Amino acid sequence: MSLAADRPAQPARPAPARGRPRSESVERAIIEGVMKLLEDGVPLADLSIERVARTAGVGKATIYRRWSGKEELFVDVMRAAEPPDPELPGTSMRDDLVVLLETLRRRGLASRSSAIMHNVYVQAKCSPRIWAAYEASVIAPRRALTLDVLRRGRRDGELRTDVDVEVVHDMFVGAMLVRTVLRPEADLPEGLPAEIVDTLLAGLRPVRPPVS
């Protein structure tokens, strides 16, 4: 169902004043309303703004003041279904990489244990527009963060200077994604992030000249 069909024809409204306070409880109710509909088996194509508003107990105008339409709302639903982004310790490249991979491990565990999170991702991948928006607003910044960690490590002598950080990024992240996505039956033990990082760094650290 198109978004245009959800929104009644009406005169253009003036933009809300800047700095207008937004109720976190209302936004949470709207996001949880979408999750409830997905949990009840409603496909994304049938998730009209009117239906979401009715489930969340708010007016459609309340939703449109916060999101331009269903796609933008659903990206925030995907964010809400995931574990929060980590705070990096900043003590070393190695420690930061372990924390970043731990987030992927927890996301993998949540995807296996949470039917709603699994449904959210299945629905999103059926919509190129939503997946592209999610990739641009969530995946790309996370990739940029990891690349910054690797560049810092290369600058500080924790990583060989002759390696391509883009390739190294995919080696670290790819190893975890194989376990969480391609091998859903594989174990995801607590020590897995550190094991992946330490194993790869054994071949990626600079070679120290022998002490004469």
GROMACS .gro file of N, CA and C in nm, residues 17-164:
model
  444
   17ALA      N    1   0.791   2.477   1.479
   17ALA     CA    2   0.900   2.563   1.525
   17ALA      C    3   1.018   2.480   1.566
   18ARG      N    4   1.139   2.531   1.538
   18ARG     CA    5   1.260   2.460   1.577
   18ARG      C    6   1.269   2.452   1.728
   19GLY      N    7   1.324   2.342   1.774
   19GLY     CA    8   1.340   2.324   1.917
   19GLY      C    9   1.217   2.269   1.986
   20ARG      N   10   1.116   2.231   1.908
   20ARG     CA   11   0.994   2.177   1.969
   20ARG      C   12   1.027   2.046   2.040
   21PRO      N   13   0.989   2.031   2.167
   21PRO     CA   14   1.023   1.908   2.239
   21PRO      C   15   0.950   1.787   2.181
   22ARG      N   16   1.018   1.673   2.179
   22ARG     CA   17   0.960   1.550   2.128
   22ARG      C   18   0.949   1.451   2.242
   23SER      N   19   0.834   1.389   2.252
   23SER     CA   20   0.810   1.295   2.361
   23SER      C   21   0.870   1.159   2.326
   24GLU      N   22   0.970   1.117   2.406
   24GLU     CA   23   1.032   0.986   2.383
   24GLU      C   24   0.931   0.875   2.407
   25SER      N   25   0.840   0.895   2.502
   25SER     CA   26   0.741   0.790   2.530
   25SER      C   27   0.646   0.771   2.412
   26VAL      N   28   0.610   0.881   2.346
   26VAL     CA   29   0.522   0.871   2.229
   26VAL      C   30   0.595   0.800   2.115
   27GLU      N   31   0.720   0.837   2.091
   27GLU     CA   32   0.796   0.774   1.984
   27GLU      C   33   0.813   0.625   2.012
   28ARG      N   34   0.839   0.592   2.139
   28ARG     CA   35   0.855   0.451   2.175
   28ARG      C   36   0.725   0.375   2.153
   29ALA      N   37   0.612   0.438   2.185
   29ALA     CA   38   0.482   0.373   2.165
   29ALA      C   39   0.457   0.345   2.018
   30ILE      N   40   0.498   0.437   1.933
   30ILE     CA   41   0.479   0.419   1.788
   30ILE      C   42   0.566   0.305   1.737
   31ILE      N   43   0.693   0.304   1.778
   31ILE     CA   44   0.784   0.198   1.735
   31ILE      C   45   0.736   0.062   1.785
   32GLU      N   46   0.692   0.057   1.912
   32GLU     CA   47   0.641  -0.068   1.966
   32GLU      C   48   0.512  -0.110   1.897
   33GLY      N   49   0.435  -0.012   1.850
   33GLY     CA   50   0.315  -0.045   1.773
   33GLY      C   51   0.349  -0.116   1.643
   34VAL      N   52   0.454  -0.068   1.575
   34VAL     CA   53   0.498  -0.135   1.452
   34VAL      C   54   0.546  -0.277   1.485
   35MET      N   55   0.623  -0.291   1.592
   35MET     CA   56   0.674  -0.423   1.630
   35MET      C   57   0.560  -0.519   1.662
   36LYS      N   58   0.457  -0.469   1.728
   36LYS     CA   59   0.342  -0.555   1.761
   36LYS      C   60   0.273  -0.604   1.634
   37LEU      N   61   0.257  -0.515   1.538
   37LEU     CA   62   0.192  -0.555   1.413
   37LEU      C   63   0.277  -0.660   1.340
   38LEU      N   64   0.409  -0.641   1.338
   38LEU     CA   65   0.496  -0.740   1.276
   38LEU      C   66   0.489  -0.873   1.350
   39GLU      N   67   0.486  -0.864   1.482
   39GLU     CA   68   0.478  -0.986   1.563
   39GLU      C   69   0.347  -1.061   1.537
   40ASP      N   70   0.242  -0.985   1.504
   40ASP     CA   71   0.113  -1.046   1.472
   40ASP      C   72   0.106  -1.100   1.330
   41GLY      N   73   0.218  -1.084   1.256
   41GLY     CA   74   0.224  -1.139   1.121
   41GLY      C   75   0.181  -1.045   1.011
   42VAL      N   76   0.165  -0.916   1.042
   42VAL     CA   77   0.126  -0.819   0.939
   42VAL      C   78   0.248  -0.790   0.850
   43PRO      N   79   0.241  -0.813   0.720
   43PRO     CA   80   0.354  -0.783   0.632
   43PRO      C   81   0.376  -0.633   0.618
   44LEU      N   82   0.499  -0.597   0.585
   44LEU     CA   83   0.536  -0.457   0.573
   44LEU      C   84   0.446  -0.384   0.472
   45ALA      N   85   0.410  -0.451   0.364
   45ALA     CA   86   0.327  -0.387   0.260
   45ALA      C   87   0.192  -0.344   0.315
   46ASP      N   88   0.145  -0.410   0.421
   46ASP     CA   89   0.013  -0.378   0.478
   46ASP      C   90   0.022  -0.286   0.599
   47LEU      N   91   0.143  -0.242   0.632
   47LEU     CA   92   0.161  -0.156   0.748
   47LEU      C   93   0.135  -0.011   0.708
   48SER      N   94   0.011   0.030   0.705
   48SER     CA   95  -0.021   0.169   0.673
   48SER      C   96   0.003   0.256   0.796
   49ILE      N   97   0.027   0.384   0.771
   49ILE     CA   98   0.044   0.478   0.881
   49ILE      C   99  -0.082   0.481   0.968
   50GLU      N  100  -0.198   0.472   0.906
   50GLU     CA  101  -0.323   0.472   0.981
   50GLU      C  102  -0.330   0.352   1.075
   51ARG      N  103  -0.285   0.237   1.028
   51ARG     CA  104  -0.290   0.117   1.111
   51ARG      C  105  -0.192   0.127   1.226
   52VAL      N  106  -0.073   0.180   1.198
   52VAL     CA  107   0.026   0.199   1.304
   52VAL      C  108  -0.026   0.295   1.410
   53ALA      N  109  -0.088   0.406   1.365
   53ALA     CA  110  -0.141   0.505   1.458
   53ALA      C  111  -0.248   0.445   1.547
   54ARG      N  112  -0.335   0.364   1.488
   54ARG     CA  113  -0.442   0.302   1.566
   54ARG      C  114  -0.384   0.206   1.670
   55THR      N  115  -0.284   0.129   1.632
   55THR     CA  116  -0.222   0.034   1.725
   55THR      C  117  -0.148   0.106   1.837
   56ALA      N  118  -0.080   0.216   1.803
   56ALA     CA  119  -0.001   0.289   1.903
   56ALA      C  120  -0.087   0.382   1.987
   57GLY      N  121  -0.212   0.403   1.946
   57GLY     CA  122  -0.300   0.492   2.022
   57GLY      C  123  -0.267   0.639   2.003
   58VAL      N  124  -0.221   0.675   1.883
   58VAL     CA  125  -0.189   0.815   1.853
   58VAL      C  126  -0.257   0.853   1.722
   59GLY      N  127  -0.253   0.981   1.690
   59GLY     CA  128  -0.305   1.026   1.563
   59GLY      C  129  -0.201   1.015   1.452
   60LYS      N  130  -0.247   1.010   1.328
   60LYS     CA  131  -0.153   1.002   1.216
   60LYS      C  132  -0.062   1.124   1.211
   61ALA      N  133  -0.117   1.240   1.247
   61ALA     CA  134  -0.035   1.362   1.245
   61ALA      C  135   0.082   1.351   1.341
   62THR      N  136   0.061   1.281   1.452
   62THR     CA  137   0.170   1.261   1.549
   62THR      C  138   0.285   1.184   1.486
   63ILE      N  139   0.253   1.085   1.404
   63ILE     CA  140   0.357   1.007   1.336
   63ILE      C  141   0.426   1.091   1.230
   64TYR      N  142   0.347   1.164   1.152
   64TYR     CA  143   0.405   1.242   1.043
   64TYR      C  144   0.490   1.358   1.094
   65ARG      N  145   0.468   1.403   1.217
   65ARG     CA  146   0.555   1.506   1.273
   65ARG      C  147   0.694   1.452   1.303
   66ARG      N  148   0.704   1.320   1.317
   66ARG     CA  149   0.831   1.258   1.354
   66ARG      C  150   0.898   1.185   1.239
   67TRP      N  151   0.820   1.129   1.151
   67TRP     CA  152   0.875   1.056   1.037
   67TRP      C  153   0.802   1.099   0.910
   68SER      N  154   0.876   1.107   0.801
   68SER     CA  155   0.814   1.152   0.675
   68SER      C  156   0.724   1.045   0.615
   69GLY      N  157   0.745   0.920   0.653
   69GLY     CA  158   0.662   0.813   0.600
   69GLY      C  159   0.703   0.678   0.657
   70LYS      N  160   0.647   0.574   0.599
   70LYS     CA  161   0.664   0.440   0.653
   70LYS      C  162   0.810   0.393   0.646
   71GLU      N  163   0.879   0.427   0.537
   71GLU     CA  164   1.017   0.380   0.523
   71GLU      C  165   1.107   0.437   0.633
   72GLU      N  166   1.096   0.567   0.657
   72GLU     CA  167   1.179   0.630   0.759
   72GLU      C  168   1.146   0.574   0.898
   73LEU      N  169   1.018   0.553   0.925
   73LEU     CA  170   0.977   0.494   1.052
   73LEU      C  171   1.034   0.354   1.069
   74PHE      N  172   1.032   0.275   0.964
   74PHE     CA  173   1.076   0.137   0.975
   74PHE      C  174   1.226   0.128   1.000
   75VAL      N  175   1.303   0.223   0.949
   75VAL     CA  176   1.447   0.225   0.978
   75VAL      C  177   1.469   0.242   1.127
   76ASP      N  178   1.391   0.329   1.191
   76ASP     CA  179   1.404   0.346   1.336
   76ASP      C  180   1.356   0.222   1.411
   77VAL      N  181   1.260   0.151   1.355
   77VAL     CA  182   1.216   0.025   1.415
   77VAL      C  183   1.332  -0.075   1.412
   78MET      N  184   1.405  -0.079   1.300
   78MET     CA  185   1.520  -0.170   1.290
   78MET      C  186   1.627  -0.134   1.392
   79ARG      N  187   1.651  -0.005   1.409
   79ARG     CA  188   1.749   0.038   1.509
   79ARG      C  189   1.705  -0.007   1.649
   80ALA      N  190   1.577   0.013   1.678
   80ALA     CA  191   1.527  -0.019   1.812
   80ALA      C  192   1.532  -0.168   1.841
   81ALA      N  193   1.527  -0.252   1.737
   81ALA     CA  194   1.528  -0.396   1.756
   81ALA      C  195   1.668  -0.449   1.785
   82GLU      N  196   1.770  -0.367   1.764
   82GLU     CA  197   1.908  -0.411   1.780
   82GLU      C  198   1.964  -0.373   1.915
   83PRO      N  199   2.074  -0.439   1.955
   83PRO     CA  200   2.148  -0.391   2.073
   83PRO      C  201   2.204  -0.253   2.045
   84PRO      N  202   2.224  -0.170   2.149
   84PRO     CA  203   2.278  -0.035   2.126
   84PRO      C  204   2.421  -0.040   2.075
   85ASP      N  205   2.461   0.066   2.004
   85ASP     CA  206   2.599   0.076   1.958
   85ASP      C  207   2.692   0.085   2.078
   86PRO      N  208   2.811   0.026   2.067
   86PRO     CA  209   2.901   0.021   2.183
   86PRO      C  210   2.977   0.151   2.203
   87GLU      N  211   3.024   0.170   2.324
   87GLU     CA  212   3.119   0.278   2.352
   87GLU      C  213   3.259   0.215   2.352
   88LEU      N  214   3.345   0.263   2.264
   88LEU     CA  215   3.478   0.203   2.250
   88LEU      C  216   3.568   0.246   2.364
   89PRO      N  217   3.651   0.152   2.417
   89PRO     CA  218   3.740   0.189   2.527
   89PRO      C  219   3.851   0.284   2.483
   90GLY      N  220   3.897   0.272   2.356
   90GLY     CA  221   4.001   0.360   2.307
   90GLY      C  222   4.139   0.330   2.362
   91THR      N  223   4.155   0.216   2.430
   91THR     CA  224   4.285   0.182   2.489
   91THR      C  225   4.382   0.127   2.386
   92SER      N  226   4.331   0.059   2.285
   92SER     CA  227   4.414   0.005   2.178
   92SER      C  228   4.324  -0.035   2.063
   93MET      N  229   4.385  -0.052   1.946
   93MET     CA  230   4.309  -0.100   1.831
   93MET      C  231   4.251  -0.237   1.861
   94ARG      N  232   4.329  -0.321   1.922
   94ARG     CA  233   4.283  -0.457   1.953
   94ARG      C  234   4.160  -0.455   2.042
   95ASP      N  235   4.162  -0.375   2.149
   95ASP     CA  236   4.049  -0.369   2.241
   95ASP      C  237   3.924  -0.315   2.173
   96ASP      N  238   3.941  -0.213   2.090
   96ASP     CA  239   3.825  -0.156   2.020
   96ASP      C  240   3.765  -0.256   1.923
   97LEU      N  241   3.849  -0.331   1.853
   97LEU     CA  242   3.799  -0.431   1.758
   97LEU      C  243   3.721  -0.541   1.831
   98VAL      N  244   3.769  -0.582   1.946
   98VAL     CA  245   3.698  -0.684   2.024
   98VAL      C  246   3.559  -0.634   2.062
   99VAL      N  247   3.549  -0.509   2.105
   99VAL     CA  248   3.419  -0.451   2.143
   99VAL      C  249   3.326  -0.444   2.022
  100LEU      N  250   3.379  -0.404   1.907
  100LEU     CA  251   3.297  -0.394   1.786
  100LEU      C  252   3.245  -0.531   1.743
  101LEU      N  253   3.330  -0.633   1.750
  101LEU     CA  254   3.286  -0.768   1.713
  101LEU      C  255   3.190  -0.826   1.818
  102GLU      N  256   3.207  -0.786   1.943
  102GLU     CA  257   3.114  -0.832   2.046
  102GLU      C  258   2.973  -0.780   2.017
  103THR      N  259   2.963  -0.659   1.963
  103THR     CA  260   2.832  -0.607   1.925
  103THR      C  261   2.769  -0.691   1.817
  104LEU      N  262   2.849  -0.732   1.718
  104LEU     CA  263   2.798  -0.820   1.612
  104LEU      C  264   2.756  -0.955   1.668
  105ARG      N  265   2.833  -1.006   1.763
  105ARG     CA  266   2.798  -1.136   1.824
  105ARG      C  267   2.664  -1.126   1.896
  106ARG      N  268   2.645  -1.019   1.973
  106ARG     CA  269   2.519  -1.002   2.046
  106ARG      C  270   2.403  -0.981   1.950
  107ARG      N  271   2.428  -0.911   1.841
  107ARG     CA  272   2.322  -0.893   1.742
  107ARG      C  273   2.283  -1.027   1.681
  108GLY      N  274   2.384  -1.112   1.659
  108GLY     CA  275   2.356  -1.245   1.606
  108GLY      C  276   2.275  -1.328   1.703
  109LEU      N  277   2.310  -1.322   1.832
  109LEU     CA  278   2.234  -1.395   1.932
  109LEU      C  279   2.090  -1.345   1.939
  110ALA      N  280   2.073  -1.211   1.931
  110ALA     CA  281   1.938  -1.155   1.936
  110ALA      C  282   1.856  -1.197   1.816
  111SER      N  283   1.920  -1.204   1.700
  111SER     CA  284   1.848  -1.245   1.579
  111SER      C  285   1.798  -1.388   1.590
  112ARG      N  286   1.876  -1.471   1.660
  112ARG     CA  287   1.836  -1.611   1.675
  112ARG      C  288   1.725  -1.627   1.779
  113SER      N  289   1.731  -1.546   1.885
  113SER     CA  290   1.637  -1.565   1.995
  113SER      C  291   1.511  -1.480   1.984
  114SER      N  292   1.517  -1.374   1.903
  114SER     CA  293   1.405  -1.281   1.894
  114SER      C  294   1.334  -1.297   1.760
  115ALA      N  295   1.212  -1.349   1.765
  115ALA     CA  296   1.135  -1.365   1.642
  115ALA      C  297   1.103  -1.230   1.579
  116ILE      N  298   1.079  -1.128   1.663
  116ILE     CA  299   1.045  -0.997   1.609
  116ILE      C  300   1.164  -0.936   1.535
  117MET      N  301   1.287  -0.951   1.591
  117MET     CA  302   1.405  -0.896   1.525
  117MET      C  303   1.429  -0.967   1.392
  118HIS      N  304   1.411  -1.098   1.392
  118HIS     CA  305   1.427  -1.174   1.268
  118HIS      C  306   1.326  -1.128   1.164
  119ASN      N  307   1.202  -1.106   1.207
  119ASN     CA  308   1.097  -1.062   1.116
  119ASN      C  309   1.126  -0.923   1.062
  120VAL      N  310   1.178  -0.835   1.147
  120VAL     CA  311   1.211  -0.700   1.105
  120VAL      C  312   1.310  -0.703   0.989
  121TYR      N  313   1.414  -0.786   1.002
  121TYR     CA  314   1.515  -0.791   0.897
  121TYR      C  315   1.462  -0.855   0.770
  122VAL      N  316   1.382  -0.958   0.784
  122VAL     CA  317   1.324  -1.022   0.665
  122VAL      C  318   1.238  -0.923   0.590
  123GLN      N  319   1.155  -0.848   0.661
  123GLN     CA  320   1.068  -0.750   0.599
  123GLN      C  321   1.149  -0.641   0.531
  124ALA      N  322   1.254  -0.593   0.599
  124ALA     CA  323   1.333  -0.482   0.545
  124ALA      C  324   1.403  -0.522   0.416
  125LYS      N  325   1.453  -0.645   0.411
  125LYS     CA  326   1.526  -0.687   0.292
  125LYS      C  327   1.434  -0.706   0.172
  126CYS      N  328   1.305  -0.710   0.197
  126CYS     CA  329   1.209  -0.718   0.086
  126CYS      C  330   1.181  -0.580   0.027
  127SER      N  331   1.230  -0.476   0.091
  127SER     CA  332   1.209  -0.340   0.043
  127SER      C  333   1.343  -0.275   0.014
  128PRO      N  334   1.382  -0.262  -0.113
  128PRO     CA  335   1.510  -0.199  -0.145
  128PRO      C  336   1.525  -0.059  -0.088
  129ARG      N  337   1.416   0.019  -0.083
  129ARG     CA  338   1.425   0.155  -0.031
  129ARG      C  339   1.457   0.155   0.118
  130ILE      N  340   1.391   0.068   0.193
  130ILE     CA  341   1.416   0.063   0.337
  130ILE      C  342   1.556   0.011   0.365
  131TRP      N  343   1.596  -0.094   0.294
  131TRP     CA  344   1.730  -0.149   0.318
  131TRP      C  345   1.839  -0.049   0.282
  132ALA      N  346   1.818   0.026   0.173
  132ALA     CA  347   1.915   0.128   0.135
  132ALA      C  348   1.924   0.238   0.241
  133ALA      N  349   1.808   0.277   0.296
  133ALA     CA  350   1.808   0.379   0.400
  133ALA      C  351   1.877   0.328   0.526
  134TYR      N  352   1.853   0.202   0.562
  134TYR     CA  353   1.917   0.142   0.679
  134TYR      C  354   2.068   0.131   0.657
  135GLU      N  355   2.107   0.092   0.538
  135GLU     CA  356   2.250   0.079   0.509
  135GLU      C  357   2.319   0.214   0.518
  136ALA      N  358   2.254   0.318   0.467
  136ALA     CA  359   2.315   0.450   0.468
  136ALA      C  360   2.322   0.510   0.608
  137SER      N  361   2.219   0.488   0.689
  137SER     CA  362   2.212   0.554   0.819
  137SER      C  363   2.267   0.472   0.935
  138VAL      N  364   2.280   0.340   0.916
  138VAL     CA  365   2.326   0.254   1.026
  138VAL      C  366   2.453   0.177   0.988
  139ILE      N  367   2.448   0.101   0.880
  139ILE     CA  368   2.561   0.016   0.844
  139ILE      C  369   2.683   0.098   0.805
  140ALA      N  370   2.663   0.200   0.719
  140ALA     CA  371   2.777   0.280   0.673
  140ALA      C  372   2.849   0.351   0.788
  141PRO      N  373   2.778   0.413   0.883
  141PRO     CA  374   2.850   0.474   0.995
  141PRO      C  375   2.927   0.373   1.080
  142ARG      N  376   2.871   0.253   1.097
  142ARG     CA  377   2.943   0.150   1.173
  142ARG      C  378   3.069   0.106   1.099
  143ARG      N  379   3.059   0.095   0.968
  143ARG     CA  380   3.177   0.059   0.890
  143ARG      C  381   3.283   0.168   0.901
  144ALA      N  382   3.238   0.294   0.892
  144ALA     CA  383   3.332   0.406   0.903
  144ALA      C  384   3.401   0.406   1.039
  145LEU      N  385   3.328   0.372   1.144
  145LEU     CA  386   3.387   0.367   1.278
  145LEU      C  387   3.496   0.262   1.286
  146THR      N  388   3.470   0.144   1.232
  146THR     CA  389   3.570   0.037   1.234
  146THR      C  390   3.692   0.075   1.150
  147LEU      N  391   3.669   0.138   1.036
  147LEU     CA  392   3.781   0.181   0.952
  147LEU      C  393   3.866   0.284   1.025
  148ASP      N  394   3.803   0.373   1.101
  148ASP     CA  395   3.879   0.471   1.179
  148ASP      C  396   3.967   0.402   1.283
  149VAL      N  397   3.912   0.298   1.347
  149VAL     CA  398   3.990   0.222   1.445
  149VAL      C  399   4.112   0.158   1.378
  150LEU      N  400   4.093   0.101   1.260
  150LEU     CA  401   4.203   0.036   1.189
  150LEU      C  402   4.308   0.138   1.143
  151ARG      N  403   4.263   0.252   1.095
  151ARG     CA  404   4.358   0.355   1.053
  151ARG      C  405   4.439   0.406   1.171
  152ARG      N  406   4.373   0.421   1.285
  152ARG     CA  407   4.445   0.464   1.404
  152ARG      C  408   4.548   0.359   1.445
  153GLY      N  409   4.508   0.231   1.435
  153GLY     CA  410   4.602   0.125   1.469
  153GLY      C  411   4.720   0.121   1.375
  154ARG      N  412   4.696   0.146   1.248
  154ARG     CA  413   4.807   0.150   1.151
  154ARG      C  414   4.900   0.267   1.180
  155ARG      N  415   4.842   0.380   1.216
  155ARG     CA  416   4.921   0.499   1.249
  155ARG      C  417   5.005   0.477   1.375
  156ASP      N  418   4.946   0.405   1.473
  156ASP     CA  419   5.014   0.386   1.601
  156ASP      C  420   5.104   0.263   1.605
  157GLY      N  421   5.122   0.197   1.492
  157GLY     CA  422   5.212   0.083   1.488
  157GLY      C  423   5.152  -0.048   1.534
  158GLU      N  424   5.020  -0.056   1.546
  158GLU     CA  425   4.954  -0.181   1.585
  158GLU      C  426   4.915  -0.265   1.463
  159LEU      N  427   4.926  -0.206   1.345
  159LEU     CA  428   4.886  -0.274   1.222
  159LEU      C  429   4.988  -0.244   1.115
  160ARG      N  430   5.018  -0.344   1.033
  160ARG     CA  431   5.115  -0.324   0.925
  160ARG      C  432   5.072  -0.210   0.835
  161THR      N  433   5.168  -0.133   0.790
  161THR     CA  434   5.139  -0.016   0.706
  161THR      C  435   5.111  -0.054   0.561
  162ASP      N  436   5.141  -0.177   0.522
  162ASP     CA  437   5.124  -0.216   0.381
  162ASP      C  438   4.989  -0.281   0.355
  163VAL      N  439   4.899  -0.285   0.453
  163VAL     CA  440   4.771  -0.351   0.433
  163VAL      C  441   4.663  -0.248   0.400
  164ASP      N  442   4.564  -0.293   0.326
  164ASP     CA  443   4.448  -0.211   0.291
  164ASP      C  444   4.345  -0.224   0.403
   0.00000   0.00000   0.00000
